[in-house]
Short mmCIF file of C-alpha atoms in Angstrom, two decimals:
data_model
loop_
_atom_site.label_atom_id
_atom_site.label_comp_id
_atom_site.label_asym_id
_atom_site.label_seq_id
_atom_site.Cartn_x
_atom_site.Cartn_y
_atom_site.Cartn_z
CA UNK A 242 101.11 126.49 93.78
CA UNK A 243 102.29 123.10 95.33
CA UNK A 244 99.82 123.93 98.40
CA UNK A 245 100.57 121.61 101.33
CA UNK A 246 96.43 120.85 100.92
CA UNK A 247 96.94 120.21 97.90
CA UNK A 248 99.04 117.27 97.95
CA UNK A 249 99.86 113.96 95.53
CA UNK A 250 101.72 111.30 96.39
CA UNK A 251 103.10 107.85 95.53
CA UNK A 252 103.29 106.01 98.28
CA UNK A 253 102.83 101.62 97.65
CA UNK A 254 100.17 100.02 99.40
CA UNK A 255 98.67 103.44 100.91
CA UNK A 256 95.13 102.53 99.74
CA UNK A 257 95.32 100.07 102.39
CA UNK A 258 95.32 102.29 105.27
CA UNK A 259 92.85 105.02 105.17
CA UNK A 260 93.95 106.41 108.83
CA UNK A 261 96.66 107.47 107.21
CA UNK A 262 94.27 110.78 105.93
CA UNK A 263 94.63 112.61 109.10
CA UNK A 264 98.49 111.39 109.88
CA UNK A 265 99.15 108.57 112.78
CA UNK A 266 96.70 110.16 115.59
CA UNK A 267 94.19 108.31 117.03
CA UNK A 268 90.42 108.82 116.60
CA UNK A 269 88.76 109.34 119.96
CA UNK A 270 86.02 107.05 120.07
CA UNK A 271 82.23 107.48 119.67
CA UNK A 272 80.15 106.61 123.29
CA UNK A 273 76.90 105.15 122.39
CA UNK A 274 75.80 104.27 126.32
CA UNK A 275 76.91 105.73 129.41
CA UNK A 276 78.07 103.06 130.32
CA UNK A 277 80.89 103.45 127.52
CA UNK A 278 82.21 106.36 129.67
CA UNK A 279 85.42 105.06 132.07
CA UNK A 280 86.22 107.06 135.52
CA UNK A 281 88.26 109.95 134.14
CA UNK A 282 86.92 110.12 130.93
CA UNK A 283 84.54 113.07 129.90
CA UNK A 284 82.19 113.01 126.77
CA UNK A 285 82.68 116.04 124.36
CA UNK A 286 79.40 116.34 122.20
CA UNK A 287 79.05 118.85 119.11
CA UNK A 288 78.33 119.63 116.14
CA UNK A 289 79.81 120.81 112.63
CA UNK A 290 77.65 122.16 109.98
CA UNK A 291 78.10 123.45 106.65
CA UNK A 292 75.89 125.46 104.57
CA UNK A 293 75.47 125.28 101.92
CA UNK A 294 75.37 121.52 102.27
CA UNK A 295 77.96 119.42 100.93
CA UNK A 296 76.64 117.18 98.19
CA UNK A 297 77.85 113.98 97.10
CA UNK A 298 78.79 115.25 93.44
CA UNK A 299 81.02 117.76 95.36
CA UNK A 300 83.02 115.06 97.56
CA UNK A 301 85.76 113.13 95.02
CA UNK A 302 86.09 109.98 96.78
CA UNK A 303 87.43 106.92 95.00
CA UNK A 304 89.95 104.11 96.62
CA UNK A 305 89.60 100.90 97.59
CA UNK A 306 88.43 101.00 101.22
CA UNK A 307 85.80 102.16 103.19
CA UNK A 308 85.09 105.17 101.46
CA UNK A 309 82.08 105.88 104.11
CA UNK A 310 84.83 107.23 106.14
CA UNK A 311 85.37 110.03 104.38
CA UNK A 312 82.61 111.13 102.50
CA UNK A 313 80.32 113.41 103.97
CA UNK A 314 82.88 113.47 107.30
CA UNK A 315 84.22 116.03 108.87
CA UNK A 316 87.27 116.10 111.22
CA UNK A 317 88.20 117.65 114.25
CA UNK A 318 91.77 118.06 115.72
CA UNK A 319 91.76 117.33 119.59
CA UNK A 320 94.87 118.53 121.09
CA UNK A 321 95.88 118.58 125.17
CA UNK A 322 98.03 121.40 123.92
CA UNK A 323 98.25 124.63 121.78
CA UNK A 324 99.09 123.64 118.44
CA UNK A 325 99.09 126.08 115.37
CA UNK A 326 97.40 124.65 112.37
CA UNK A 327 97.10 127.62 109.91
CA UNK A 328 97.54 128.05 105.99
CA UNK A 329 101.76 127.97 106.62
CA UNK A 330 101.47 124.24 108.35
CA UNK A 331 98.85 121.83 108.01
CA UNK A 332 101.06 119.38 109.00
CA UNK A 333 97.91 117.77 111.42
CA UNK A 334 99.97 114.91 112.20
CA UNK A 335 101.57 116.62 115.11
CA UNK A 336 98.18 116.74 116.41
CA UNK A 337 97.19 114.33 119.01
CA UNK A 338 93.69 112.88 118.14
CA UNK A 339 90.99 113.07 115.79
CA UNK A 340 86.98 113.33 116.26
CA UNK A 341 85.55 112.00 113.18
CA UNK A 342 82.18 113.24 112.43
CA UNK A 343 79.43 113.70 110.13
CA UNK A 344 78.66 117.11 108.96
CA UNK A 345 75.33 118.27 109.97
CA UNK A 346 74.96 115.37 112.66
CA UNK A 347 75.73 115.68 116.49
CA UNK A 348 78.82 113.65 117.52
CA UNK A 349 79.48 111.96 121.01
CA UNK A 350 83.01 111.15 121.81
CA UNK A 351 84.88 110.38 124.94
CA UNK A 352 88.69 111.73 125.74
CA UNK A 353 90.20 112.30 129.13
CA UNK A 354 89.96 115.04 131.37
CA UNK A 355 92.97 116.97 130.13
CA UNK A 356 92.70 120.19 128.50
CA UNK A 357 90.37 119.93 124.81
CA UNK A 358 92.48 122.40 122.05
CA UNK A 359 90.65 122.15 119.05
CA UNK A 360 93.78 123.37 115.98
CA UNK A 361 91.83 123.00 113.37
CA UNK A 362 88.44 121.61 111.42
CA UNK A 363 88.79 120.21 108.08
CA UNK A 364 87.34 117.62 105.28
CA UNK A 365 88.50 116.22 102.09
CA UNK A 366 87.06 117.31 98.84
CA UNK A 367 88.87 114.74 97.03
CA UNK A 368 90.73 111.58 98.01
CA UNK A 369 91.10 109.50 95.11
CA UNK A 370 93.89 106.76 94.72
CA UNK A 371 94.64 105.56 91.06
CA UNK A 372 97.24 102.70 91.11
CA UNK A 373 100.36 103.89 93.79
CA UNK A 374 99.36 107.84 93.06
CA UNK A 375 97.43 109.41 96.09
CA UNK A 376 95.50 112.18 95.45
CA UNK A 377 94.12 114.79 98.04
CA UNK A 378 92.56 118.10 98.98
CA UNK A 379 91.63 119.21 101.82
CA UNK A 380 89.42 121.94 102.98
CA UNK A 381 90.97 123.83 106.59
CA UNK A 382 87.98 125.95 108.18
CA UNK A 383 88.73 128.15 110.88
CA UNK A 384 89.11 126.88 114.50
CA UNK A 385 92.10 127.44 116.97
CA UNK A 386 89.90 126.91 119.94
CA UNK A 387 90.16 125.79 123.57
CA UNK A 388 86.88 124.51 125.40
CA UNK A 389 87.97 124.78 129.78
CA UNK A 390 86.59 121.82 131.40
CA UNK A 391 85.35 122.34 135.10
CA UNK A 392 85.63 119.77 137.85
CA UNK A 393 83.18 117.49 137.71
CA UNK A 394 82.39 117.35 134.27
CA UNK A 395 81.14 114.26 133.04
CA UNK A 396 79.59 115.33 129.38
CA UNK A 397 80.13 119.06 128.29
CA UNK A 398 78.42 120.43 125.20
CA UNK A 399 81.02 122.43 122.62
CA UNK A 400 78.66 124.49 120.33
CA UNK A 401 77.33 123.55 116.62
CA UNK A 402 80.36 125.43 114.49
CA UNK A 403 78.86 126.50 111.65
CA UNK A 404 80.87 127.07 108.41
CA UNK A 405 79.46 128.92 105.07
CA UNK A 406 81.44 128.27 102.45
CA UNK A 407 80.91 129.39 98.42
CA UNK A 408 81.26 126.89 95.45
CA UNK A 409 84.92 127.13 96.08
CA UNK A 410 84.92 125.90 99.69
CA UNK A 411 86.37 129.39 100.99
CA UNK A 412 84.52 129.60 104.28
CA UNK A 413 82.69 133.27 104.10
CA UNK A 414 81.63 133.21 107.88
CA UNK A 415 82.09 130.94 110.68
CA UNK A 416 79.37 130.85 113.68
CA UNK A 417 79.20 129.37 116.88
CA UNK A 418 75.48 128.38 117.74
CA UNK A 419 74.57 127.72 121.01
CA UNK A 420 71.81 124.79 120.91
CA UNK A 421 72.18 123.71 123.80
CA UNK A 422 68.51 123.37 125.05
CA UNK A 423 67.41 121.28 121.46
CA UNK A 424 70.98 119.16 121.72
CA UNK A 425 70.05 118.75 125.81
CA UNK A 426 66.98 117.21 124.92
CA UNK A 427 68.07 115.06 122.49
CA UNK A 428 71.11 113.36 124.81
CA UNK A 429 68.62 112.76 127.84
CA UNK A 430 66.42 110.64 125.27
CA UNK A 431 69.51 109.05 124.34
CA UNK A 432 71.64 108.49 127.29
CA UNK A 433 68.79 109.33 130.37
CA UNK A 434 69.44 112.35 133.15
CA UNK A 435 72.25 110.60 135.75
CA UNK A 436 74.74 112.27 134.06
CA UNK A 437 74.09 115.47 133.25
CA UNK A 438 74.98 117.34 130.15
CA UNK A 439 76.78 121.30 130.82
CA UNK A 440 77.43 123.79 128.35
CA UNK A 441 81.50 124.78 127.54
CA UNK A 442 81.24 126.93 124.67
CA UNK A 443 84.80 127.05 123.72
CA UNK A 444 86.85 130.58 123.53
CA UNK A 445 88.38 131.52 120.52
CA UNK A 446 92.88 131.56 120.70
CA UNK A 447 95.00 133.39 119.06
CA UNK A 448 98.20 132.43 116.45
CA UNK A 449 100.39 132.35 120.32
CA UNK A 450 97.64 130.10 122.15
CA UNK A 451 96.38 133.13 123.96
CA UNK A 452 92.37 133.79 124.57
CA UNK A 453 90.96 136.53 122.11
CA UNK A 454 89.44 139.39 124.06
CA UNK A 455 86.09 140.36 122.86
CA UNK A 456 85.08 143.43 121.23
CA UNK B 160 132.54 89.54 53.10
CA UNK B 161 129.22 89.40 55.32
CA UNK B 162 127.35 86.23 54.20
CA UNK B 163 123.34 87.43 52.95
CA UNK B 164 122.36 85.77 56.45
CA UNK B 165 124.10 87.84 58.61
CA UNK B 166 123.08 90.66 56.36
CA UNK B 167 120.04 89.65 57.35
CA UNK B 168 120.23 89.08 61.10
CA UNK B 169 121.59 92.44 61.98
CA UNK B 170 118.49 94.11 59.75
CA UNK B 171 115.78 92.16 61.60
CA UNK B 172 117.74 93.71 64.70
CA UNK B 173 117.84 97.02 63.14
CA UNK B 174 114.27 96.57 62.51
CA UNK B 175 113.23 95.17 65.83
CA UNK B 176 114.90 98.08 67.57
CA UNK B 177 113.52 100.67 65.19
CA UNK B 178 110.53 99.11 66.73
CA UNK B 179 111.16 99.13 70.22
CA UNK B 180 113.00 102.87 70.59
CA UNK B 181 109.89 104.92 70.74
CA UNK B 182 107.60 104.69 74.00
CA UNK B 183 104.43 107.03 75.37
CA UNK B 184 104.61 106.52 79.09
CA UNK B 185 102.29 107.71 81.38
CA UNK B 186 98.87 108.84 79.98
CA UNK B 187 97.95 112.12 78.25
CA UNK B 188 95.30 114.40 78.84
CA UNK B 189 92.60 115.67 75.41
CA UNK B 190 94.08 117.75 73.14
CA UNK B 191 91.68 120.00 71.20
CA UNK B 192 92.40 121.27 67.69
CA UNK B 193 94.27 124.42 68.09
CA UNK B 194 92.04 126.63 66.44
CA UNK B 195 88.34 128.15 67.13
CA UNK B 196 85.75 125.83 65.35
CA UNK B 197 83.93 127.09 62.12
CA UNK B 198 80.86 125.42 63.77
CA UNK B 199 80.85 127.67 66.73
CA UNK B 200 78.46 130.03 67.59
CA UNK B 201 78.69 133.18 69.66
CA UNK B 202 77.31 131.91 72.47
CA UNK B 203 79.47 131.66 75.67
CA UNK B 204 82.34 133.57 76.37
CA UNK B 205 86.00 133.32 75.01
CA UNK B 206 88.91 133.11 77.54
CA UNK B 207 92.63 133.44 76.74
CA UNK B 208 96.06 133.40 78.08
CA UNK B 209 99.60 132.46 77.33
CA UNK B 210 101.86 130.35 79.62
CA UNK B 211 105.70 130.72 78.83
CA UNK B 212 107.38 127.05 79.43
CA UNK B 213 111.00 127.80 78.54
CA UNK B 214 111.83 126.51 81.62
CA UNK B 215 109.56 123.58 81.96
CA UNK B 216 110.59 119.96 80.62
CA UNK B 217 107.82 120.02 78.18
CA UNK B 218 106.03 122.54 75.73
CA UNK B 219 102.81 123.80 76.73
CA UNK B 220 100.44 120.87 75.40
CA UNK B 221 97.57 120.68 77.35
CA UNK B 222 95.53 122.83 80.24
CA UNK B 223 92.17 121.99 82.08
CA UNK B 224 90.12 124.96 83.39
CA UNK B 225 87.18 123.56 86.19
CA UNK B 226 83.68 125.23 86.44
CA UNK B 227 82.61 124.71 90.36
CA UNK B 228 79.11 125.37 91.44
CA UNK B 229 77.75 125.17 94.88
CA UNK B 230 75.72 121.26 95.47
CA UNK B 231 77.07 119.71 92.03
CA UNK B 232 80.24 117.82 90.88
CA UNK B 233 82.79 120.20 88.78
CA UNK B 234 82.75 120.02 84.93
CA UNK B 235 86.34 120.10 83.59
CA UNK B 236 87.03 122.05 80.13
CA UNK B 237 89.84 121.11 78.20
CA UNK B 238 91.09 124.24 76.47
CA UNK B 239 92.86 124.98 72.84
CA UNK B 240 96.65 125.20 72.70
CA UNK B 241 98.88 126.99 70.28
CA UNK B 242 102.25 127.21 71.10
CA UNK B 243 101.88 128.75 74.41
CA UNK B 244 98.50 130.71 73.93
CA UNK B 245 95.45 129.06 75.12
CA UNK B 246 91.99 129.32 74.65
CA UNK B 247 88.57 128.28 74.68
CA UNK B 248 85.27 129.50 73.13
CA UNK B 249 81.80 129.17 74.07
CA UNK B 250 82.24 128.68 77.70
CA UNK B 251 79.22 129.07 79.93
CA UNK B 252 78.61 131.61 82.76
CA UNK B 253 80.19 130.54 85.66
CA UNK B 254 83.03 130.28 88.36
CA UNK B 255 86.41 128.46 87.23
CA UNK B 256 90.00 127.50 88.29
CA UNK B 257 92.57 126.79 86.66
CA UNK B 258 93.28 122.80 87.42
CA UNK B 259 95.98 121.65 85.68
CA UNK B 260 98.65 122.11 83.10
CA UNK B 261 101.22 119.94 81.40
CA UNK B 262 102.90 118.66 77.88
CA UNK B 263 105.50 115.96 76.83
CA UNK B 264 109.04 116.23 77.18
CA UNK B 265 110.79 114.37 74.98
CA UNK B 266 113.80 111.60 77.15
CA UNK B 267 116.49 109.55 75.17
CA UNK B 268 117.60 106.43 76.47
CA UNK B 269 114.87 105.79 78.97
CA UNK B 270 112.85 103.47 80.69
CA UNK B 271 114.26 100.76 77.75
CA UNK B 272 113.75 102.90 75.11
CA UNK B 273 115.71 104.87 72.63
CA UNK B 274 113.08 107.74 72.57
CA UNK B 275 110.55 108.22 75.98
CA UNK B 276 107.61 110.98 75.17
CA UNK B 277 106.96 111.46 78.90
CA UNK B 278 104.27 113.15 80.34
CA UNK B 279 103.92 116.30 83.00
CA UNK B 280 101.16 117.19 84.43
CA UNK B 281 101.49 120.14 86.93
CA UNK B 282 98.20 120.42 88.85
CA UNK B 283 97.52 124.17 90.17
CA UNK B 284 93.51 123.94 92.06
CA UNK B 285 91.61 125.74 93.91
CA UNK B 286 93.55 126.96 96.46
CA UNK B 287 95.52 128.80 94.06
CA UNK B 288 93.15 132.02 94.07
CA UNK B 289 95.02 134.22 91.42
CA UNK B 290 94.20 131.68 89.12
CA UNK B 291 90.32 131.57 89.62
CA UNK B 292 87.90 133.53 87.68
CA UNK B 293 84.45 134.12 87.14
CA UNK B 294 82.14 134.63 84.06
CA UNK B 295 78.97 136.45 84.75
CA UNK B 296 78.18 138.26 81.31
CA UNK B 297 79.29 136.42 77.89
CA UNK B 298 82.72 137.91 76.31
CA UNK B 299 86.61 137.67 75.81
CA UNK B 300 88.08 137.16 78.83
CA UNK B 301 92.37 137.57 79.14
CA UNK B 302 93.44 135.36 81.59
CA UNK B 303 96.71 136.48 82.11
CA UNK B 304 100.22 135.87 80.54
CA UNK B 305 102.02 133.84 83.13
CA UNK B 306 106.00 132.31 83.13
CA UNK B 307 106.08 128.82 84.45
CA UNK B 308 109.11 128.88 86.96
CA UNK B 309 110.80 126.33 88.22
CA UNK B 310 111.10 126.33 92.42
CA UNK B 311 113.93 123.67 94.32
CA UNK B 312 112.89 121.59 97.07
CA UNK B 313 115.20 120.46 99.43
CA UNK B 314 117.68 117.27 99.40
CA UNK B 315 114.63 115.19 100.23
CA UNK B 316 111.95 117.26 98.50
CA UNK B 317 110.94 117.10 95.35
CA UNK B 318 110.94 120.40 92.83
CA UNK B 319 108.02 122.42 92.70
CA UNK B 320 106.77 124.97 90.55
CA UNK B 321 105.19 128.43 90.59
CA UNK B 322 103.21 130.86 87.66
CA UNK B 323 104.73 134.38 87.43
CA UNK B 324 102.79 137.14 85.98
CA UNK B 325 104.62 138.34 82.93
CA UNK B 326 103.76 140.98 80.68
CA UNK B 327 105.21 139.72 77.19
CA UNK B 328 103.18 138.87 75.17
CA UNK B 329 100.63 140.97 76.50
CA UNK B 330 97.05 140.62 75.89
CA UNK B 331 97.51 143.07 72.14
CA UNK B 332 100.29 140.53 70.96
CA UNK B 333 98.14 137.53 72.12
CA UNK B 334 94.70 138.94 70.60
CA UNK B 335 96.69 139.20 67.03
CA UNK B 336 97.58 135.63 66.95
CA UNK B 337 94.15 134.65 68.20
CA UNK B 338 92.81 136.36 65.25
CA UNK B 339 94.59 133.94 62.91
CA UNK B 340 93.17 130.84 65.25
CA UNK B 341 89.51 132.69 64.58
CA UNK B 342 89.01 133.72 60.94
CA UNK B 343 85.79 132.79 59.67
CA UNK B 344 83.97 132.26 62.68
CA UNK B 345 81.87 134.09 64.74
CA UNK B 346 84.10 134.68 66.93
CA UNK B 347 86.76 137.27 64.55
CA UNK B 348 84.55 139.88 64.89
CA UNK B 349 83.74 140.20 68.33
CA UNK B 350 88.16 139.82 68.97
CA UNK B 351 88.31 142.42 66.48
CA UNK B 352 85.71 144.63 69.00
CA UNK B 353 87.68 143.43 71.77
CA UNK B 354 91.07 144.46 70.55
CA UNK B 355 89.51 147.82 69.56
CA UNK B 356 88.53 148.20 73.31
CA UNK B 357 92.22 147.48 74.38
CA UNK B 358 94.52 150.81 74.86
#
């Protein structure tokens, strides 16, 4: 009954620090110019949609704070490692970093070179703090990916992940689109042709961290 | 032989603490009357269930039901309570969960007071699928008879609680007393059609 996403809490001061939604990792951070990128650093660009859209009347946001960072967001679990994020631990805090993105808008986000584990993809339907009681749901859609780098890979496209979910947020079926010609476009008007974007669809894992085989 | 003014001293204490030993901490949710409104019209759908809170701190006192639809903000329904049964007429086509739950359990000598009417509010959602249901045609809808259940965290967690289905009273025993709640409105007749229907 007492889901772990469906949690309350009364914690002092928590309004305060709004980070604190997806645990004590680190967001990676947005590149807006090449020039953002450092040697050693690789930019990860994707997607997450949802359809049916999520509406504003559907998001319960209310604390005092920058509330912009978490309506209409989405956020991705970035991992170097396997972790297992399923419906028996959401505990995301034991996952590394964070990209925060908007749904239905392409993200561009820099991390190092190690291995890019994606445990899980989730938002908040409600984060409301009244007083010292925290309030929060949160809405897990399926993931448990790992995207393989190759040498020499400066900016790698992951796939749009699309999620379609019913008026209860259950996701009924999960795509990866492959837009990479309409998204390749769209980063050489942004960030020019001298580093070139390369497709790394990511491969779906199992609950051990092994690949699934298709068919 | 107490002088008049100490008389009087220890009944303005009397008084002041008469004053002072009853306290509602904590908020409330809407109660509705407990019985179906001569005013209402067939329209809608009637739900019902029971929750059994013998081992809950409070009675059953209140419960929220929410109607979710896809691109709009949920509508929550306070529903009718009658010692354990609830209910709710007139309720439009639609999807619902069950949201939350709760009552007042009554403390002595608490927060400063004699008497402490504090609330509980146990909050079930949407993740809690057994507890969802849908209304596509208007009618009486049984929502289940359910025993609240009490279940221990650890030394550092706090208690949490679970629903078991239970079959006393069963949906017959609960229709009976529902009758009682809807004499005289439109809603007695189509019970007594839906008892009828019930084996």
């Amino acid at each position: 009954m007492n889901t772990p996403r469906n949690i309350m809490l009364r914690l002092p001061g928590l309004w305060l620090l709004p980070l604190l939604l997806v645990g004590c990792t680190s967001t990676l951070e947005p590149v807006t110019k090449i020039g953002d990128l450092a040697p050693g650093e690789i930019m990860v660009v994707g997607r997450i949609e949802l359809v049916p859209r999520l509406q504003p009347e559907e998001q319960q946001v209310s604390f005092l704070g920058d509330t912009d960072s978490i309506k209409n967001k989405v956020f991705v679990g970035v991992d170097r490692k396997f972790v297992l994020i399923d419906g028996e631990n959401t505990d995301i805090t034991s996952v590394e970093s964070v990209i925060r993105a908007t749904f239905g808008e392409t993200f561009h986000v820099k991390k190092d070179r190690e291995a890019l584990h994606i445990p899980y993809v989730m938002f908040y339907s409600k984060y409301t703090v009244a007083g010292r009681l925290v309030t929060q749901h949160r809405v897990f859609f399926p993931a448990r990916l790992q995207v393989d780098f190759q040498p020499g890979d400066r900016a790698v496209y992951i796939g749009t992940f699309r999620y379609h979910r019913n008026e209860y947020f259950d996701i009924t079926k999960s795509e990866l689109i492959d837009d990479f010609a309409k998204e390749e476009a769209a980063y050489r008007k942004k960030f020019g042709s001298k580093v070139p974007l390369v497709k790394r669809l990511p491969r779906p894992l199992d609950r051990k961290g092994n690949s699934v085989k298709a068919g | 032989m107490i002088s008049l003014s100490k008389a009087l001293l220890v009944l303005l204490l009397l008084g002041a603490l008469s004053f002072s030993s009853c306290t509602y901490v904590g908020g409330s949710r809407e109660k509705l009357e407990p019985k179906i409104g001569r005013d209402s019209t067939e329209k809608g759908s009637l739900v019902f269930g029971y929750i059994d809170m013998k081992d809950a701190q409070p009675d059953l006192e209140w419960i929220l039901l929410n109607r979710v639809e896809v691109g709009k903000e949920a509508t929550s329904y306070p529903l009718r309570v009658k010692d354990g049964i609830f209910f709710l007429e007139n309720l439009p086509q639609g999807s619902y969960f069950l949201s939350e739950f709760g009552g007042r359990a009554t403390n002595f000598f608490s927060a400063g007071a004699l008497i402490v009417f504090r609330p509980y509010f146990y909050r079930v959602g949407v993740d809690a699928k057994e507890h969802r249901f849908k209304i596509e045609s208007p009618g009486v809808y049984y929502l289940g008879t359910w025993k609240f259940k009490v279940v221990k965290g650890g030394f550092f967690e706090r208690d949490k609680f679970d629903l078991d289905s239970a079959k006393e009273p069963g949906q017959k025993a609960l229709v009976v007393s529902l009758l009682e709640v809807a004499k005289g409105t439109p809603w007695e007749s189509k019970l007594r059609n839906y008892q009828k229907s019930l084996k």
